[in-house]
């Protein structure tokens, strides 16, 4: 039997997840309960996933055992007090509320709720996400496995300790934007060298996709792959030398560190 899953919030992430779960056969559309404060959004996602919308938080909790908390973090303060009265021991709460510690969710729901916290990233929208999951105080190893299985339907999913989620946020959570920024710069570089924008954009995106696929499918790590395409005195070596001169590696490390520090700050405010 598939999971009976309820979504609280029917935005971008909920949409990606609902489709992923159904496509992977982890849940039947009919077993999904979808609730959004905007009824039109519940209806829209429910129709797309072959599910029935739920009319309230309470109905969602009644119809499902696994509850995905999929509102924006700033809406959690209004949502969780509504969840509290209907929460039962049979519920597993999966939170994708960025930067919100499990402890804050547990406290607001009250009792000893089983909470697994997830940091997904936007490529989950095309089933190429990278998610890291951590369990709260009362979630079991089986709960973590359930959540891992669900998130593997939209990409890869790994288990980490909750204190590592700030590092995850700074790396893979914010990571898509770093790659987009690198792509923007490469496109500008291509244009400056004489390509039209459309051609430079197409070549850049395909190169990023190809490099990612090659890195994923190869037994070699990124460093070995880079060395393989860098012949001495060649064009790639010249390009990489310019990056090194500009302090590329140190800059990227600072970028991740800054995002991690910001994630910690936001987590303190939310906790
Ligand atoms: N998008 C990403 O790539 C990404 C990555 C990592 C983590 N996350 C996390 O995933 C969560 C969802 O993100 P998203 O991009 O899917 O957000 P979103 O598109 O804004 O979806 C959230 C939905 O929840 C609705 N909502 C607000 N308050 C509600 C309430 N009290 N009860 C029920 N529904 C309510 C919102 O309605 P209104 O629009 O009317 O407010 C909206 O439709 C966030 O916590 C975010 O931090 C997202």
Coordinates of C-alpha atoms and ligand atoms in Angstrom, one line a residue:
X1 CA 0.0 0.0 0.0
X2 CA 1.2 3.5 -0.8
X3 CA 1.7 6.2 1.7
X4 CA -1.2 8.4 2.6
X5 CA 0.4 11.8 2.4
X6 CA -1.0 15.3 3.3
X7 CA 0.5 18.5 2.0
X8 CA 0.1 21.7 4.0
X9 CA 0.9 24.3 1.4
X10 CA 0.5 23.6 -2.3
X11 CA 3.2 25.8 -3.8
X12 CA 6.3 25.0 -5.9
X13 CA 7.9 22.5 -3.7
X14 CA 4.6 20.7 -2.8
X15 CA 3.9 20.4 -6.5
X16 CA 7.2 18.9 -7.3
X17 CA 7.0 16.5 -4.4
X18 CA 3.4 15.4 -5.1
X19 CA 4.3 14.6 -8.7
X20 CA 7.5 12.8 -7.7
X21 CA 5.8 10.6 -5.1
X22 CA 3.0 9.6 -7.5
X23 CA 5.3 9.0 -10.5
X24 CA 7.6 6.8 -8.3
X25 CA 4.6 4.8 -7.2
X26 CA 5.1 5.8 -3.6
X27 CA 1.6 7.1 -3.3
X28 CA -1.6 6.9 -5.3
X29 CA -2.9 10.3 -6.3
X30 CA -6.1 9.3 -4.6
X31 CA -4.2 8.9 -1.3
X32 CA -2.9 12.5 -1.3
X33 CA -4.6 15.2 0.7
X34 CA -3.7 18.7 -0.4
X35 CA -4.4 21.8 1.5
X36 CA -3.4 25.4 0.8
X37 CA -4.7 28.6 2.4
X38 CA -5.7 29.6 -1.2
X39 CA -8.4 27.0 -2.1
X40 CA -7.7 27.5 -5.8
X41 CA -4.1 26.3 -5.3
X42 CA -5.2 23.2 -3.4
X43 CA -7.7 22.4 -6.2
X44 CA -5.1 23.0 -8.9
X45 CA -2.5 20.7 -7.5
X46 CA -5.1 18.1 -6.5
X47 CA -6.4 18.0 -10.1
X48 CA -2.9 17.7 -11.5
X49 CA -1.9 14.9 -9.2
X50 CA -5.2 13.0 -9.3
X51 CA -5.8 13.8 -5.7
X52 CA -8.7 15.3 -3.6
X53 CA -8.1 18.7 -2.1
X54 CA -8.6 19.1 1.6
X55 CA -10.8 21.8 3.0
X56 CA -8.7 22.4 6.1
X57 CA -5.6 21.5 8.1
X58 CA -7.7 19.3 10.3
X59 CA -9.1 17.3 7.3
X60 CA -5.5 16.9 6.0
X61 CA -4.4 15.4 9.3
X62 CA -7.4 13.1 9.4
X63 CA -6.8 11.8 5.8
X64 CA -3.0 11.2 6.0
X65 CA -0.3 9.8 8.2
X66 CA 2.7 11.5 6.6
X67 CA 2.3 15.3 6.6
X68 CA 4.6 17.5 4.5
X69 CA 4.9 21.0 6.0
X70 CA 5.4 22.9 2.8
X71 CA 4.5 26.6 3.5
X72 CA 7.1 29.4 3.6
X73 CA 8.9 29.5 7.0
X74 CA 7.3 32.8 7.8
X75 CA 3.9 31.2 7.6
X76 CA 4.8 28.4 10.0
X77 CA 3.8 30.5 13.0
X78 CA 0.2 30.6 11.8
X79 CA 0.1 27.1 10.5
X80 CA 1.6 25.1 13.4
X81 CA -1.0 26.1 16.0
X82 CA -3.6 24.8 13.6
X83 CA -1.7 21.5 13.3
X84 CA -1.3 21.0 17.0
X85 CA -4.9 20.0 17.9
X86 CA -5.1 17.3 15.2
X87 CA -1.6 15.9 15.6
X88 CA -1.6 12.2 16.7
X89 CA 1.2 9.7 17.3
X90 CA 0.5 8.0 14.0
X91 CA 1.6 11.2 12.1
X92 CA 5.1 11.6 10.7
X93 CA 5.8 15.3 10.0
X94 CA 8.2 16.1 7.2
X95 CA 9.2 19.7 7.3
X96 CA 10.8 21.5 4.3
X97 CA 10.6 24.9 6.2
X98 CA 14.0 26.4 5.4
X99 CA 16.0 27.2 8.5
X100 CA 13.4 26.1 11.0
X101 CA 14.9 23.7 13.6
X102 CA 13.0 20.5 14.5
X103 CA 12.8 21.7 18.1
X104 CA 10.8 24.7 17.1
X105 CA 8.3 22.6 15.2
X106 CA 8.1 20.0 18.0
X107 CA 7.5 22.7 20.5
X108 CA 4.8 24.4 18.4
X109 CA 3.0 21.1 17.7
X110 CA 3.3 20.0 21.3
X111 CA 3.6 16.5 22.8
X112 CA 6.3 14.3 21.2
X113 CA 5.7 14.6 17.4
X114 CA 7.9 12.6 15.0
X115 CA 9.6 15.3 12.8
X116 CA 12.0 14.8 9.9
X117 CA 13.5 18.0 8.6
X118 CA 14.6 18.3 5.0
X119 CA 16.7 20.8 3.0
X120 CA 15.8 20.2 -0.6
X121 CA 16.8 22.4 -3.5
X122 CA 15.1 23.8 -6.6
X123 CA 16.2 21.2 -9.1
X124 CA 13.7 18.9 -7.3
X125 CA 11.2 20.7 -9.6
X126 CA 12.8 18.7 -12.5
X127 CA 13.4 15.5 -10.3
X128 CA 17.1 16.4 -10.1
X129 CA 17.1 17.7 -6.5
X130 CA 19.7 17.2 -3.8
X131 CA 18.0 16.8 -0.4
X132 CA 19.6 16.3 3.0
X133 CA 17.4 15.0 5.9
X134 CA 17.8 15.0 9.6
X135 CA 15.5 13.6 12.2
X136 CA 14.2 15.3 15.3
X137 CA 14.1 14.0 18.8
X138 CA 11.2 11.6 18.4
X139 CA 11.5 10.5 14.8
X140 CA 12.6 6.9 14.4
X141 CA 15.2 5.4 12.1
X142 CA 12.2 4.0 10.1
X143 CA 10.8 7.5 9.8
X144 CA 14.1 8.7 8.4
X145 CA 14.0 5.8 5.9
X146 CA 10.5 6.7 4.9
X147 CA 11.4 10.3 4.3
X148 CA 14.6 9.3 2.4
X149 CA 12.6 7.1 0.1
X150 CA 10.1 9.9 -0.6
X151 CA 12.7 12.5 -1.4
X152 CA 14.7 10.0 -3.6
X153 CA 11.7 10.3 -6.0
X154 CA 12.8 13.9 -6.8
X155 CA 16.6 13.4 -7.0
X156 CA 19.2 12.2 -4.4
X157 CA 18.6 12.3 -0.7
X158 CA 21.1 11.8 2.1
X159 CA 20.9 11.6 5.9
X160 CA 22.8 14.1 8.0
X161 CA 22.8 15.4 11.6
X162 CA 20.6 18.4 12.1
X163 CA 23.5 20.6 13.0
X164 CA 24.9 19.9 9.5
X165 CA 21.9 21.3 7.8
X166 CA 23.4 24.8 7.8
X167 CA 26.3 23.4 5.8
X168 CA 23.9 21.7 3.4
X169 CA 22.0 25.0 3.0
X170 CA 25.2 26.8 2.1
X171 CA 26.2 24.1 -0.3
X172 CA 23.3 22.4 -2.1
X173 CA 20.4 24.6 -0.9
X174 CA 21.9 27.8 -2.3
X175 CA 24.1 25.9 -4.7
X176 CA 21.8 26.1 -7.8
X177 CA 22.2 29.9 -7.7
X178 CA 26.0 29.7 -7.6
X179 CA 25.9 27.5 -10.8
X180 CA 23.4 29.9 -12.4
X181 CA 25.8 32.8 -11.6
X182 CA 28.7 30.9 -13.1
X183 CA 26.6 30.3 -16.2
X184 CA 25.8 34.0 -16.4
X185 CA 29.5 34.8 -16.3
X186 CA 30.3 32.1 -18.9
X187 CA 27.6 33.5 -21.2
X188 CA 29.1 37.0 -20.9
X189 CA 32.6 35.6 -21.6
X190 CA 31.3 33.8 -24.7
X191 CA 29.6 37.0 -25.9
X192 CA 32.7 39.1 -25.3
X193 CA 34.6 36.6 -27.4
X194 CA 32.2 37.1 -30.3
X195 CA 29.3 34.7 -29.9
X196 CA 25.7 35.8 -30.1
X197 CA 23.8 35.6 -26.8
X198 CA 21.5 32.8 -27.8
X199 CA 24.4 30.6 -29.0
X200 CA 26.5 31.4 -25.9
X201 CA 23.5 30.5 -23.6
X202 CA 22.7 27.2 -25.3
X203 CA 26.4 26.1 -25.2
X204 CA 26.8 27.2 -21.6
X205 CA 23.7 25.4 -20.3
X206 CA 24.5 22.2 -22.2
X207 CA 28.1 22.3 -21.0
X208 CA 26.9 22.6 -17.4
X209 CA 24.4 19.7 -17.8
X210 CA 27.0 17.6 -19.6
X211 CA 29.7 18.3 -16.9
X212 CA 27.2 17.4 -14.2
X213 CA 26.1 14.1 -15.9
X214 CA 29.7 13.2 -16.6
X215 CA 30.7 13.8 -13.0
X216 CA 27.8 11.7 -11.8
X217 CA 28.4 8.8 -14.1
X218 CA 32.1 8.6 -13.9
X219 CA 34.1 6.7 -11.2
X220 CA 36.6 9.6 -11.3
X221 CA 36.0 12.6 -9.0
X222 CA 35.7 16.2 -10.4
X223 CA 39.5 16.8 -9.9
X224 CA 40.4 13.8 -12.0
X225 CA 37.9 14.7 -14.7
X226 CA 39.3 18.3 -14.8
X227 CA 42.9 17.0 -15.2
X228 CA 41.8 14.6 -18.0
X229 CA 40.6 17.6 -20.1
X230 CA 43.5 19.9 -19.3
X231 CA 46.5 19.3 -21.5
X232 CA 49.7 21.1 -20.7
X233 CA 50.0 24.4 -22.5
X234 CA 46.4 24.0 -23.9
X235 CA 43.4 26.2 -23.9
X236 CA 41.7 24.7 -20.8
X237 CA 45.0 25.1 -18.8
X238 CA 45.1 28.8 -19.9
X239 CA 41.5 29.4 -18.7
X240 CA 42.0 27.6 -15.4
X241 CA 45.2 29.5 -14.8
X242 CA 43.2 32.8 -15.0
X243 CA 40.7 31.4 -12.5
X244 CA 43.5 30.5 -10.1
X245 CA 45.1 33.9 -10.4
X246 CA 41.8 35.4 -9.5
X247 CA 41.5 33.3 -6.4
X248 CA 38.6 31.2 -7.6
X249 CA 38.8 28.4 -5.1
X250 CA 39.2 30.7 -2.1
X251 CA 36.3 32.9 -3.4
X252 CA 34.0 29.9 -3.7
X253 CA 34.9 28.7 -0.2
X254 CA 34.1 32.1 1.1
X255 CA 30.8 32.0 -0.8
X256 CA 29.8 28.8 0.9
X257 CA 31.0 30.0 4.3
X258 CA 28.9 33.2 4.0
X259 CA 25.8 31.3 3.1
X260 CA 26.3 28.8 6.0
X261 CA 26.8 31.7 8.4
X262 CA 23.6 33.3 7.2
X263 CA 21.7 30.1 7.6
X264 CA 22.9 29.8 11.2
X265 CA 21.7 33.4 11.9
X266 CA 18.3 32.7 10.3
X267 CA 18.0 29.4 12.2
X268 CA 18.7 31.2 15.5
X269 CA 15.9 33.7 14.7
X270 CA 13.5 30.9 13.8
X271 CA 14.3 28.8 16.8
Ligands
LIG1 N1 11.5 26.4 -3.6 C1 12.6 25.9 -3.3 O1 13.5 25.6 -4.0 C2 12.9 25.5 -1.8 C3 14.1 24.9 -1.5 C4 14.4 24.5 -0.2 C5 13.4 24.7 0.7 N2 12.2 25.3 0.4 C6 11.2 25.4 1.4 O2 10.0 24.8 0.9 C7 8.9 25.6 1.5 C8 7.9 25.8 0.4 O3 8.5 26.6 -0.6 P1 7.8 26.9 -2.0 O4 8.8 27.5 -2.9 O5 7.0 25.7 -2.4 O6 6.8 28.1 -1.4 P2 5.4 28.6 -2.1 O7 5.4 28.3 -3.5 O8 5.2 30.0 -1.6 O9 4.3 27.6 -1.4 C9 3.8 27.8 -0.1 C10 2.3 27.7 -0.2 O10 1.7 27.7 1.1 C11 0.6 28.6 1.2 N3 0.4 28.9 2.6 C12 0.8 30.0 3.3 N4 0.3 29.9 4.6 C13 -0.4 28.8 4.7 C14 -1.2 28.2 5.7 N5 -1.2 28.7 6.9 N6 -1.8 27.0 5.5 C15 -1.7 26.4 4.2 N7 -1.0 27.0 3.2 C16 -0.4 28.1 3.4 C17 1.1 29.7 0.3 O11 0.0 30.5 0.0 P3 0.3 32.1 -0.2 O12 1.1 32.2 -1.5 O13 -1.0 32.8 -0.4 O14 1.1 32.6 1.0 C18 1.7 29.0 -0.9 O15 0.7 28.6 -1.8 C19 9.5 26.8 2.2 O16 9.5 26.6 3.6 C20 10.9 26.9 1.6 O17 11.7 27.4 2.6 C21 11.9 25.6 -0.9

